[in-house]
Amino acid sequence: MKLLADMKPRFLRFPGGNFLEGPKLTDAFPWKTTLGPLEGRPGHTGSWGYRPTDGMGLLEFLEWCEDLKMEPLLAVHAGYSLDGDHVDAGPLLKPYVDDALDEIEYVTGDVHTYWGAKRAADGHPAPFKLSYVEIGNEDGFDASGSYDGRFAQFYDGIKAKYPNLHCIATIGGKDWLGTRGKLTIRKPEIVDEHYYRNAWEMEEDAAHYDTYDRKGYKVFVGEWATREGEPTTNLNAALGDAAWMTGMERNSDLVILSCYAPLFVNVNKATATAPKAWQWDSDLIGYDALKSFGSPSYYVQKMFNSYIGNIVVPIAGANIPTQTRPATKQDSAANKIPEPIPAMFYVATQDTKTGKLFLKVVNATGKPQQVDIDLKGAGKFSPEGITVVLKGDKPEDTNTISDPVKIVPVTSKIKVVGAQFRRTFDAYSVSILQITLTK
């Protein structure tokens, strides 16, 4: 929990992805039976081959958010299951909408409402803050095309009772799942996009949001990760993550929410009598029964969250180094030569209250890169700044339960001599320069 708190998260999505739906319609997260005394909770059929006890129920999730000063982002079951079954919009879907409205009332209702009184009886009289509700999860897998109608019915039901809540759609974006369906009945405010890729794919698409229509929907990148390393990520994954995050940060007028997935992983390896304790590579925070550690990707998340302004500063680069991936068999068969892509990525923001300027630079190459920096029109500077650097010797370097801090950010002071200066960025590194502007 301290590792998570140190990331300074603003929200937590619950009950997550596939855990929301379950294998069958009857296996969806049963929030009502997760309330009350632990010994009275029956549990339910989960999505990953074991039966959850539901000891971590809806109220525990809400209190977890409260403890860590996060806001809950609630996902509600929208009548679709992992085996491909669905409930058509109309009278059959109404009980699902009503159940979602009950759940929202449990979260936000005062003690004079039915479900608000239930929450008070469970030990928390004060309502929780809730701004976002996601309707379903990854409904692009629904080949029937029913989500258009299901989303509209949920949207109308939620907005009628809670007009200030923002509803998130799970299709309609430009990710692979999002493009498998269209929303024609109701125009979405926010669309959830999911991206799981290797480092090259992340770096190749780091400018993904630069060309999005600013007159359309906002984006919640609800699941994303660079999947290299197991069970937690390696340095190369962290470089891919950082490259992708420079693009999200640069386009934060459009990308209003983002969360890495998955968050936690039990790192116990397989033995003669038991299988390995994880099912998904690659994850952010590793743990066993006694210890926990952050992956290189974890520290990138922490760096980006800790050093950020409230406005994006325009920035341009010239003579950016490039990288080219090795040709594959498919390239050879198609007589295709891989195109070079950038090997350095960057974004700048400023805190207008403190005057702090934050320049983030990712060097994905194996060589130090000398960069001339020109802060045009920035005015005067404080003579001392800081730099925060995460780096390693090899892309496959990583942290482990036995070597938890092999790759961690190092903070040091730097002298600021003027608006123009030269800086060398280490090989395989993510760097942040913090400079304070004075009036």
JSON list of C-alpha atoms in Angstrom, two decimals, residues 186-372:
[
{"chain": "A", "resi": 186, "resn": "ARG", "atom": "CA", "xyz": [-25.92, 8.07, -27.76]},
{"chain": "A", "resi": 187, "resn": "LYS", "atom": "CA", "xyz": [-22.78, 10.10, -28.31]},
{"chain": "A", "resi": 188, "resn": "PRO", "atom": "CA", "xyz": [-20.20, 9.09, -25.68]},
{"chain": "A", "resi": 189, "resn": "GLU", "atom": "CA", "xyz": [-18.57, 11.70, -23.45]},
{"chain": "A", "resi": 190, "resn": "ILE", "atom": "CA", "xyz": [-15.59, 9.48, -22.71]},
{"chain": "A", "resi": 191, "resn": "VAL", "atom": "CA", "xyz": [-14.31, 6.31, -24.40]},
{"chain": "A", "resi": 192, "resn": "ASP", "atom": "CA", "xyz": [-12.13, 3.65, -22.76]},
{"chain": "A", "resi": 193, "resn": "GLU", "atom": "CA", "xyz": [-9.17, 2.45, -24.84]},
{"chain": "A", "resi": 194, "resn": "HIS", "atom": "CA", "xyz": [-6.93, -0.54, -23.98]},
{"chain": "A", "resi": 195, "resn": "TYR", "atom": "CA", "xyz": [-3.39, -1.10, -25.25]},
{"chain": "A", "resi": 196, "resn": "TYR", "atom": "CA", "xyz": [-1.09, -4.02, -24.43]},
{"chain": "A", "resi": 197, "resn": "ARG", "atom": "CA", "xyz": [2.06, -3.97, -26.55]},
{"chain": "A", "resi": 198, "resn": "ASN", "atom": "CA", "xyz": [5.80, -4.53, -26.59]},
{"chain": "A", "resi": 199, "resn": "ALA", "atom": "CA", "xyz": [8.23, -1.63, -26.19]},
{"chain": "A", "resi": 200, "resn": "TRP", "atom": "CA", "xyz": [8.78, -1.17, -29.91]},
{"chain": "A", "resi": 201, "resn": "GLU", "atom": "CA", "xyz": [5.05, -0.89, -30.57]},
{"chain": "A", "resi": 202, "resn": "MET", "atom": "CA", "xyz": [4.63, 1.65, -27.77]},
{"chain": "A", "resi": 203, "resn": "GLU", "atom": "CA", "xyz": [7.51, 3.77, -29.03]},
{"chain": "A", "resi": 204, "resn": "GLU", "atom": "CA", "xyz": [6.34, 3.50, -32.63]},
{"chain": "A", "resi": 205, "resn": "ASP", "atom": "CA", "xyz": [2.91, 4.82, -31.62]},
{"chain": "A", "resi": 206, "resn": "ALA", "atom": "CA", "xyz": [3.97, 7.35, -28.99]},
{"chain": "A", "resi": 207, "resn": "ALA", "atom": "CA", "xyz": [2.36, 10.17, -31.00]},
{"chain": "A", "resi": 208, "resn": "HIS", "atom": "CA", "xyz": [-0.92, 8.23, -31.10]},
{"chain": "A", "resi": 209, "resn": "TYR", "atom": "CA", "xyz": [-3.11, 11.00, -29.67]},
{"chain": "A", "resi": 210, "resn": "ASP", "atom": "CA", "xyz": [-1.55, 13.92, -31.53]},
{"chain": "A", "resi": 211, "resn": "THR", "atom": "CA", "xyz": [-4.05, 13.69, -34.39]},
{"chain": "A", "resi": 212, "resn": "TYR", "atom": "CA", "xyz": [-7.29, 12.92, -32.50]},
{"chain": "A", "resi": 213, "resn": "ASP", "atom": "CA", "xyz": [-10.33, 15.10, -33.15]},
{"chain": "A", "resi": 214, "resn": "ARG", "atom": "CA", "xyz": [-10.56, 17.67, -30.35]},
{"chain": "A", "resi": 215, "resn": "LYS", "atom": "CA", "xyz": [-14.28, 18.12, -30.99]},
{"chain": "A", "resi": 216, "resn": "GLY", "atom": "CA", "xyz": [-15.15, 14.51, -30.22]},
{"chain": "A", "resi": 217, "resn": "TYR", "atom": "CA", "xyz": [-15.03, 12.33, -27.12]},
{"chain": "A", "resi": 218, "resn": "LYS", "atom": "CA", "xyz": [-12.46, 12.43, -24.34]},
{"chain": "A", "resi": 219, "resn": "VAL", "atom": "CA", "xyz": [-10.27, 9.36, -23.73]},
{"chain": "A", "resi": 220, "resn": "PHE", "atom": "CA", "xyz": [-9.83, 7.13, -20.69]},
{"chain": "A", "resi": 221, "resn": "VAL", "atom": "CA", "xyz": [-6.87, 4.81, -21.28]},
{"chain": "A", "resi": 222, "resn": "GLY", "atom": "CA", "xyz": [-8.32, 2.31, -18.81]},
{"chain": "A", "resi": 223, "resn": "GLU", "atom": "CA", "xyz": [-5.87, -0.54, -19.38]},
{"chain": "A", "resi": 224, "resn": "TRP", "atom": "CA", "xyz": [-2.45, -0.27, -20.90]},
{"chain": "A", "resi": 225, "resn": "ALA", "atom": "CA", "xyz": [1.04, -1.67, -20.39]},
{"chain": "A", "resi": 226, "resn": "THR", "atom": "CA", "xyz": [4.27, -2.50, -22.18]},
{"chain": "A", "resi": 227, "resn": "ARG", "atom": "CA", "xyz": [4.45, -6.27, -21.79]},
{"chain": "A", "resi": 228, "resn": "GLU", "atom": "CA", "xyz": [8.11, -7.21, -21.46]},
{"chain": "A", "resi": 229, "resn": "GLY", "atom": "CA", "xyz": [9.54, -9.01, -18.45]},
{"chain": "A", "resi": 230, "resn": "GLU", "atom": "CA", "xyz": [7.91, -11.43, -16.03]},
{"chain": "A", "resi": 231, "resn": "PRO", "atom": "CA", "xyz": [6.27, -11.41, -13.60]},
{"chain": "A", "resi": 232, "resn": "THR", "atom": "CA", "xyz": [7.04, -7.69, -13.37]},
{"chain": "A", "resi": 233, "resn": "THR", "atom": "CA", "xyz": [8.35, -5.47, -16.13]},
{"chain": "A", "resi": 234, "resn": "ASN", "atom": "CA", "xyz": [11.96, -4.89, -17.15]},
{"chain": "A", "resi": 235, "resn": "LEU", "atom": "CA", "xyz": [13.75, -1.67, -18.09]},
{"chain": "A", "resi": 236, "resn": "ASN", "atom": "CA", "xyz": [12.81, -1.95, -21.77]},
{"chain": "A", "resi": 237, "resn": "ALA", "atom": "CA", "xyz": [9.15, -2.06, -20.82]},
{"chain": "A", "resi": 238, "resn": "ALA", "atom": "CA", "xyz": [9.65, 1.02, -18.65]},
{"chain": "A", "resi": 239, "resn": "LEU", "atom": "CA", "xyz": [11.17, 2.86, -21.62]},
{"chain": "A", "resi": 240, "resn": "GLY", "atom": "CA", "xyz": [8.18, 1.89, -23.77]},
{"chain": "A", "resi": 241, "resn": "ASP", "atom": "CA", "xyz": [5.82, 3.01, -21.00]},
{"chain": "A", "resi": 242, "resn": "ALA", "atom": "CA", "xyz": [7.60, 6.34, -20.64]},
{"chain": "A", "resi": 243, "resn": "ALA", "atom": "CA", "xyz": [7.53, 6.99, -24.38]},
{"chain": "A", "resi": 244, "resn": "TRP", "atom": "CA", "xyz": [3.78, 6.29, -24.45]},
{"chain": "A", "resi": 245, "resn": "MET", "atom": "CA", "xyz": [3.23, 8.49, -21.39]},
{"chain": "A", "resi": 246, "resn": "THR", "atom": "CA", "xyz": [4.93, 11.49, -23.00]},
{"chain": "A", "resi": 247, "resn": "GLY", "atom": "CA", "xyz": [2.26, 11.25, -25.70]},
{"chain": "A", "resi": 248, "resn": "MET", "atom": "CA", "xyz": [-0.59, 10.99, -23.20]},
{"chain": "A", "resi": 249, "resn": "GLU", "atom": "CA", "xyz": [0.77, 13.89, -21.15]},
{"chain": "A", "resi": 250, "resn": "ARG", "atom": "CA", "xyz": [1.25, 16.06, -24.22]},
{"chain": "A", "resi": 251, "resn": "ASN", "atom": "CA", "xyz": [-2.38, 15.36, -25.16]},
{"chain": "A", "resi": 252, "resn": "SER", "atom": "CA", "xyz": [-3.86, 15.70, -21.68]},
{"chain": "A", "resi": 253, "resn": "ASP", "atom": "CA", "xyz": [-6.58, 18.00, -23.03]},
{"chain": "A", "resi": 254, "resn": "LEU", "atom": "CA", "xyz": [-7.91, 14.82, -24.65]},
{"chain": "A", "resi": 255, "resn": "VAL", "atom": "CA", "xyz": [-6.57, 11.98, -22.46]},
{"chain": "A", "resi": 256, "resn": "ILE", "atom": "CA", "xyz": [-8.20, 12.85, -19.15]},
{"chain": "A", "resi": 257, "resn": "LEU", "atom": "CA", "xyz": [-7.66, 9.54, -17.32]},
{"chain": "A", "resi": 258, "resn": "SER", "atom": "CA", "xyz": [-5.10, 6.76, -17.57]},
{"chain": "A", "resi": 259, "resn": "CYS", "atom": "CA", "xyz": [-4.29, 3.68, -15.50]},
{"chain": "A", "resi": 260, "resn": "TYR", "atom": "CA", "xyz": [-1.72, 0.93, -15.91]},
{"chain": "A", "resi": 261, "resn": "ALA", "atom": "CA", "xyz": [-2.84, -2.69, -15.63]},
{"chain": "A", "resi": 262, "resn": "PRO", "atom": "CA", "xyz": [-2.40, -5.04, -13.93]},
{"chain": "A", "resi": 263, "resn": "LEU", "atom": "CA", "xyz": [-1.37, -3.41, -10.69]},
{"chain": "A", "resi": 264, "resn": "PHE", "atom": "CA", "xyz": [-0.24, -6.23, -8.34]},
{"chain": "A", "resi": 265, "resn": "VAL", "atom": "CA", "xyz": [1.27, -9.69, -8.88]},
{"chain": "A", "resi": 266, "resn": "ASN", "atom": "CA", "xyz": [2.24, -12.50, -6.52]},
{"chain": "A", "resi": 267, "resn": "VAL", "atom": "CA", "xyz": [5.77, -13.43, -7.67]},
{"chain": "A", "resi": 268, "resn": "ASN", "atom": "CA", "xyz": [6.02, -16.91, -6.11]},
{"chain": "A", "resi": 269, "resn": "LYS", "atom": "CA", "xyz": [7.42, -19.27, -8.74]},
{"chain": "A", "resi": 270, "resn": "ALA", "atom": "CA", "xyz": [6.25, -22.77, -9.55]},
{"chain": "A", "resi": 271, "resn": "THR", "atom": "CA", "xyz": [7.39, -25.63, -7.32]},
{"chain": "A", "resi": 272, "resn": "ALA", "atom": "CA", "xyz": [7.10, -29.40, -7.50]},
{"chain": "A", "resi": 273, "resn": "THR", "atom": "CA", "xyz": [3.76, -29.21, -5.71]},
{"chain": "A", "resi": 274, "resn": "ALA", "atom": "CA", "xyz": [2.29, -25.89, -6.83]},
{"chain": "A", "resi": 275, "resn": "PRO", "atom": "CA", "xyz": [2.04, -23.83, -10.02]},
{"chain": "A", "resi": 276, "resn": "LYS", "atom": "CA", "xyz": [3.41, -20.32, -10.29]},
{"chain": "A", "resi": 277, "resn": "ALA", "atom": "CA", "xyz": [1.29, -17.75, -8.47]},
{"chain": "A", "resi": 278, "resn": "TRP", "atom": "CA", "xyz": [0.63, -15.43, -11.41]},
{"chain": "A", "resi": 279, "resn": "GLN", "atom": "CA", "xyz": [-1.26, -15.74, -14.67]},
{"chain": "A", "resi": 280, "resn": "TRP", "atom": "CA", "xyz": [-0.35, -12.51, -16.47]},
{"chain": "A", "resi": 281, "resn": "ASP", "atom": "CA", "xyz": [2.94, -10.98, -17.58]},
{"chain": "A", "resi": 282, "resn": "SER", "atom": "CA", "xyz": [3.92, -8.15, -17.03]},
{"chain": "A", "resi": 283, "resn": "ASP", "atom": "CA", "xyz": [2.82, -6.37, -13.85]},
{"chain": "A", "resi": 284, "resn": "LEU", "atom": "CA", "xyz": [3.61, -3.19, -11.96]},
{"chain": "A", "resi": 285, "resn": "ILE", "atom": "CA", "xyz": [4.16, -4.12, -8.29]},
{"chain": "A", "resi": 286, "resn": "GLY", "atom": "CA", "xyz": [5.44, -7.53, -7.16]},
{"chain": "A", "resi": 287, "resn": "TYR", "atom": "CA", "xyz": [4.95, -9.12, -3.76]},
{"chain": "A", "resi": 288, "resn": "ASP", "atom": "CA", "xyz": [5.15, -12.31, -1.72]},
{"chain": "A", "resi": 289, "resn": "ALA", "atom": "CA", "xyz": [3.86, -12.98, 1.80]},
{"chain": "A", "resi": 290, "resn": "LEU", "atom": "CA", "xyz": [6.50, -10.76, 3.41]},
{"chain": "A", "resi": 291, "resn": "LYS", "atom": "CA", "xyz": [7.87, -8.25, 0.92]},
{"chain": "A", "resi": 292, "resn": "SER", "atom": "CA", "xyz": [6.92, -6.08, -2.04]},
{"chain": "A", "resi": 293, "resn": "PHE", "atom": "CA", "xyz": [8.80, -4.13, -4.69]},
{"chain": "A", "resi": 294, "resn": "GLY", "atom": "CA", "xyz": [8.24, -1.79, -7.58]},
{"chain": "A", "resi": 295, "resn": "SER", "atom": "CA", "xyz": [9.17, -2.68, -11.14]},
{"chain": "A", "resi": 296, "resn": "PRO", "atom": "CA", "xyz": [11.04, -0.23, -13.39]},
{"chain": "A", "resi": 297, "resn": "SER", "atom": "CA", "xyz": [7.64, 0.64, -14.88]},
{"chain": "A", "resi": 298, "resn": "TYR", "atom": "CA", "xyz": [6.37, 1.41, -11.38]},
{"chain": "A", "resi": 299, "resn": "TYR", "atom": "CA", "xyz": [9.10, 3.99, -10.90]},
{"chain": "A", "resi": 300, "resn": "VAL", "atom": "CA", "xyz": [8.30, 5.56, -14.28]},
{"chain": "A", "resi": 301, "resn": "GLN", "atom": "CA", "xyz": [4.69, 5.94, -13.14]},
{"chain": "A", "resi": 302, "resn": "LYS", "atom": "CA", "xyz": [5.86, 7.48, -9.88]},
{"chain": "A", "resi": 303, "resn": "MET", "atom": "CA", "xyz": [8.19, 9.89, -11.67]},
{"chain": "A", "resi": 304, "resn": "PHE", "atom": "CA", "xyz": [5.53, 11.06, -14.11]},
{"chain": "A", "resi": 305, "resn": "ASN", "atom": "CA", "xyz": [2.96, 11.54, -11.34]},
{"chain": "A", "resi": 306, "resn": "SER", "atom": "CA", "xyz": [5.33, 13.36, -9.00]},
{"chain": "A", "resi": 307, "resn": "TYR", "atom": "CA", "xyz": [6.76, 15.88, -11.47]},
{"chain": "A", "resi": 308, "resn": "ILE", "atom": "CA", "xyz": [3.96, 17.39, -13.50]},
{"chain": "A", "resi": 309, "resn": "GLY", "atom": "CA", "xyz": [2.54, 20.83, -14.10]},
{"chain": "A", "resi": 310, "resn": "ASN", "atom": "CA", "xyz": [-0.97, 22.05, -14.80]},
{"chain": "A", "resi": 311, "resn": "ILE", "atom": "CA", "xyz": [-0.28, 23.27, -18.35]},
{"chain": "A", "resi": 312, "resn": "VAL", "atom": "CA", "xyz": [1.51, 21.68, -21.29]},
{"chain": "A", "resi": 313, "resn": "VAL", "atom": "CA", "xyz": [4.40, 23.75, -22.64]},
{"chain": "A", "resi": 314, "resn": "PRO", "atom": "CA", "xyz": [4.91, 23.72, -26.42]},
{"chain": "A", "resi": 315, "resn": "ILE", "atom": "CA", "xyz": [8.11, 21.91, -27.31]},
{"chain": "A", "resi": 316, "resn": "ALA", "atom": "CA", "xyz": [9.82, 21.06, -30.60]},
{"chain": "A", "resi": 317, "resn": "GLY", "atom": "CA", "xyz": [12.78, 18.86, -31.42]},
{"chain": "A", "resi": 318, "resn": "ALA", "atom": "CA", "xyz": [15.23, 18.63, -34.30]},
{"chain": "A", "resi": 319, "resn": "ASN", "atom": "CA", "xyz": [17.69, 15.95, -35.41]},
{"chain": "A", "resi": 320, "resn": "ILE", "atom": "CA", "xyz": [16.06, 13.35, -33.15]},
{"chain": "A", "resi": 321, "resn": "PRO", "atom": "CA", "xyz": [17.95, 10.02, -33.16]},
{"chain": "A", "resi": 322, "resn": "THR", "atom": "CA", "xyz": [16.10, 7.13, -34.77]},
{"chain": "A", "resi": 323, "resn": "GLN", "atom": "CA", "xyz": [15.95, 3.38, -34.28]},
{"chain": "A", "resi": 324, "resn": "THR", "atom": "CA", "xyz": [15.00, 0.57, -36.65]},
{"chain": "A", "resi": 325, "resn": "ARG", "atom": "CA", "xyz": [13.76, -2.83, -35.53]},
{"chain": "A", "resi": 326, "resn": "PRO", "atom": "CA", "xyz": [15.30, -5.99, -37.02]},
{"chain": "A", "resi": 327, "resn": "ALA", "atom": "CA", "xyz": [13.51, -7.31, -40.09]},
{"chain": "A", "resi": 328, "resn": "THR", "atom": "CA", "xyz": [11.12, -10.22, -39.46]},
{"chain": "A", "resi": 329, "resn": "LYS", "atom": "CA", "xyz": [10.32, -13.19, -41.66]},
{"chain": "A", "resi": 330, "resn": "GLN", "atom": "CA", "xyz": [7.12, -11.40, -42.62]},
{"chain": "A", "resi": 331, "resn": "ASP", "atom": "CA", "xyz": [9.14, -8.35, -43.70]},
{"chain": "A", "resi": 332, "resn": "SER", "atom": "CA", "xyz": [11.39, -10.51, -45.85]},
{"chain": "A", "resi": 333, "resn": "ALA", "atom": "CA", "xyz": [8.45, -12.30, -47.43]},
{"chain": "A", "resi": 334, "resn": "ALA", "atom": "CA", "xyz": [6.87, -8.95, -48.30]},
{"chain": "A", "resi": 335, "resn": "ASN", "atom": "CA", "xyz": [10.21, -7.50, -49.45]},
{"chain": "A", "resi": 336, "resn": "LYS", "atom": "CA", "xyz": [9.75, -4.78, -46.85]},
{"chain": "A", "resi": 337, "resn": "ILE", "atom": "CA", "xyz": [12.40, -2.80, -44.99]},
{"chain": "A", "resi": 338, "resn": "PRO", "atom": "CA", "xyz": [11.29, -1.65, -41.50]},
{"chain": "A", "resi": 339, "resn": "GLU", "atom": "CA", "xyz": [10.84, 2.10, -41.22]},
{"chain": "A", "resi": 340, "resn": "PRO", "atom": "CA", "xyz": [12.94, 3.98, -38.66]},
{"chain": "A", "resi": 341, "resn": "ILE", "atom": "CA", "xyz": [11.11, 5.55, -35.72]},
{"chain": "A", "resi": 342, "resn": "PRO", "atom": "CA", "xyz": [12.19, 8.11, -33.11]},
{"chain": "A", "resi": 343, "resn": "ALA", "atom": "CA", "xyz": [14.47, 6.85, -30.33]},
{"chain": "A", "resi": 344, "resn": "MET", "atom": "CA", "xyz": [14.00, 9.83, -28.01]},
{"chain": "A", "resi": 345, "resn": "PHE", "atom": "CA", "xyz": [10.69, 11.13, -26.65]},
{"chain": "A", "resi": 346, "resn": "TYR", "atom": "CA", "xyz": [9.89, 14.26, -24.67]},
{"chain": "A", "resi": 347, "resn": "VAL", "atom": "CA", "xyz": [7.21, 16.44, -23.11]},
{"chain": "A", "resi": 348, "resn": "ALA", "atom": "CA", "xyz": [7.23, 19.60, -21.00]},
{"chain": "A", "resi": 349, "resn": "THR", "atom": "CA", "xyz": [4.72, 20.92, -18.48]},
{"chain": "A", "resi": 350, "resn": "GLN", "atom": "CA", "xyz": [4.69, 23.85, -16.07]},
{"chain": "A", "resi": 351, "resn": "ASP", "atom": "CA", "xyz": [3.13, 24.46, -12.67]},
{"chain": "A", "resi": 352, "resn": "THR", "atom": "CA", "xyz": [1.86, 28.01, -13.02]},
{"chain": "A", "resi": 353, "resn": "LYS", "atom": "CA", "xyz": [1.53, 28.44, -9.24]},
{"chain": "A", "resi": 354, "resn": "THR", "atom": "CA", "xyz": [5.09, 27.48, -8.31]},
{"chain": "A", "resi": 355, "resn": "GLY", "atom": "CA", "xyz": [6.82, 28.39, -11.57]},
{"chain": "A", "resi": 356, "resn": "LYS", "atom": "CA", "xyz": [8.34, 24.91, -11.81]},
{"chain": "A", "resi": 357, "resn": "LEU", "atom": "CA", "xyz": [9.03, 23.66, -15.32]},
{"chain": "A", "resi": 358, "resn": "PHE", "atom": "CA", "xyz": [9.24, 19.90, -15.86]},
{"chain": "A", "resi": 359, "resn": "LEU", "atom": "CA", "xyz": [11.00, 18.51, -18.92]},
{"chain": "A", "resi": 360, "resn": "LYS", "atom": "CA", "xyz": [10.71, 14.74, -19.38]},
{"chain": "A", "resi": 361, "resn": "VAL", "atom": "CA", "xyz": [13.07, 13.01, -21.81]},
{"chain": "A", "resi": 362, "resn": "VAL", "atom": "CA", "xyz": [13.22, 9.31, -22.73]},
{"chain": "A", "resi": 363, "resn": "ASN", "atom": "CA", "xyz": [16.37, 7.93, -24.37]},
{"chain": "A", "resi": 364, "resn": "ALA", "atom": "CA", "xyz": [15.56, 4.45, -25.69]},
{"chain": "A", "resi": 365, "resn": "THR", "atom": "CA", "xyz": [18.96, 4.05, -27.36]},
{"chain": "A", "resi": 366, "resn": "GLY", "atom": "CA", "xyz": [21.99, 2.26, -26.00]},
{"chain": "A", "resi": 367, "resn": "LYS", "atom": "CA", "xyz": [24.12, 5.39, -26.32]},
{"chain": "A", "resi": 368, "resn": "PRO", "atom": "CA", "xyz": [24.23, 8.61, -24.28]},
{"chain": "A", "resi": 369, "resn": "GLN", "atom": "CA", "xyz": [22.62, 11.44, -26.25]},
{"chain": "A", "resi": 370, "resn": "GLN", "atom": "CA", "xyz": [23.89, 15.00, -26.02]},
{"chain": "A", "resi": 371, "resn": "VAL", "atom": "CA", "xyz": [21.03, 17.49, -26.40]},
{"chain": "A", "resi": 372, "resn": "ASP", "atom": "CA", "xyz": [21.04, 21.25, -26.75]}
]
